[in-house]
């Protein structure tokens, strides 16, 4: 289909509710969600864009604090011009890359060798200025007439964005890293409407009380900001959310409360969502969803309100196989890999009689990397699960697979006082050792500053923090996704000072494997690893007599039991505090490096005078509290 014949002026609009269609397209290992059915209301014929120009990578593809990309630089500077077939781009190393034609197949997907960090360009004509809904999948970054838009690197089909097309030609540009791209344009069914894709609904647990919380994406295709509310109905009962402001030509995921279904056993209930204006008028047809009710012993989803931004987030629960007494069971925090839902992560484990497993999501729908707010999300889930399930505070354990294996390495290094043991499975250490990440040799002051900022992502900078907890390293001998060298590097470095490390390399095991007929996948739910965890308990602050705590940034991690780093002497360089406490002598002593200010949390000492002897500075007769 040539661009000149694109029927942008779609007319028929089909109203109604659609179910999510799931199909396998292309690679048998790639699950593709059909984008055409993700809207609650959708134009009858979404228009696929089939003609593209593609160009190989125009910069470094490594995950780095410093991004270099010629096309991105041109767009940022306002100098990008529509390319033509055969046009070239000169790169800083003196080489050139060439724009070439590529055409989508009958399924709407265009594949190219360039799509390993390269770019795709399409020109779309319009006879008038208009707003369309763009659904793009497979890209990490998009631009429409140089306006930036978020990507959909895992091809979920969730990213449906209102875009303003100008009269005449329109430049669509996409950075693609996973081999293929699909883009459609469709008319909006209304100025504001609910998108079915990326909806977030918890399960109702039979026997529990109170309202439930969910979230849905609402699109505003108008050029003005609007206020909306969501009315949620379950049977005869309803709840109306607060007002939300949605900016022009944008989407916003809105949280809402809804009545708990009255079912006392497993089953589905109808939930109807309506979008209301400030005058309480319906702005589009109601959208129907299903809410599951599960028993307390069935795997289920829970939601909570994040303190990060007030958004509604979810986590999956694989409950213990039998009820546990108050403050007796263990809590397992399992962090998922790339493009894995938290529900699938939890489903990969068999139920344990001695503990509850929870799997955070790290933001919609898959999150990334378990650093920054991913780490905070995981810790919020841990706290919420502790509130609900009331586990033994000394039996908290951490594990994860692939990207989640990195998450287990990272979370344990940043917060060694929160877990009795960790079990990274098929985990990579950091981007400097995996996927070509890292930073170039730093020469200028700016480069050195960025290099210091990058250190906080590297668990090796604070590797001695693992000494506080047991470590079980699990990896497949035949893993071709995350090299075995990642696990062996950690084993070698840990063994130099740590005596509580166990290690298993699974013969014949790839990145994902399950060699037994027992519940759970062996690559994550490995019995010897959980037996190892069961032999470990978390120290209390009073029991932690000697602590060696490392941090690269107090803004990321500052506290370990009773030591808190307040300020560094040199920002971004490792800080160490090696201190001992003696309740009998009411004394804290030790040494530090790169620490300008500390806070000591010594409430467990009780009242009385204290002695402090740190780095040769002695303070006596200090009153506490």
Coordinates of N, CA and C in Angstrom, one line a residue, residues 12 60 95 170 224 250 276 299 329 333 350 363 385 404 420 470 535 547 593 595 604 617 619:
X12 N -16.5 4.5 9.4 CA -17.3 3.7 10.3 C -16.6 3.5 11.6
X60 N 25.9 4.2 19.6 CA 26.2 3.1 20.4 C 25.0 2.5 21.0
X95 N 32.4 6.2 9.2 CA 31.6 5.3 8.3 C 30.3 5.9 8.0
X170 N 3.5 14.1 7.3 CA 3.8 13.9 8.7 C 4.9 12.9 8.8
X224 N -7.5 20.2 24.5 CA -7.7 20.9 25.8 C -7.5 19.9 27.0
X250 N -3.1 13.2 25.3 CA -2.3 12.3 26.2 C -3.2 11.2 26.8
X276 N -17.0 9.8 33.5 CA -18.0 10.9 33.8 C -17.3 12.2 33.7
X299 N -3.5 -18.8 44.1 CA -2.7 -17.7 43.7 C -3.6 -16.5 43.2
X329 N 5.3 -17.8 59.5 CA 5.7 -18.2 58.1 C 6.8 -17.3 57.6
X333 N 10.3 -12.9 48.5 CA 10.1 -11.8 47.5 C 10.8 -12.3 46.2
X350 N 5.9 -23.6 43.0 CA 4.9 -24.4 43.8 C 4.7 -23.8 45.1
X363 N 6.2 -1.8 37.7 CA 5.5 -0.9 36.8 C 5.1 -1.6 35.5
X385 N 3.0 -6.8 51.8 CA 2.8 -8.2 52.1 C 3.0 -8.5 53.6
X404 N 15.4 -10.4 36.8 CA 15.1 -10.5 38.2 C 16.3 -11.1 39.0
X420 N 17.3 -12.4 54.9 CA 18.2 -13.3 55.5 C 19.1 -14.1 54.5
X470 N 23.1 -15.0 53.6 CA 23.4 -16.1 52.8 C 23.2 -15.9 51.3
X535 N 17.6 -22.3 56.3 CA 18.6 -22.4 57.4 C 19.1 -21.0 57.8
X547 N 29.1 -4.4 61.9 CA 28.6 -4.1 60.6 C 29.6 -3.5 59.7
X593 N 35.3 5.4 55.5 CA 35.9 6.1 54.4 C 34.9 6.8 53.6
X595 N 33.0 9.2 54.3 CA 31.8 9.6 55.1 C 32.0 10.9 55.7
X604 N 17.9 0.5 70.7 CA 17.9 -0.7 71.4 C 18.9 -0.7 72.6
X617 N 38.2 9.9 66.5 CA 37.5 11.0 67.2 C 36.6 10.3 68.3
X619 N 34.0 10.6 71.6 CA 33.0 11.4 72.2 C 32.5 10.6 73.4

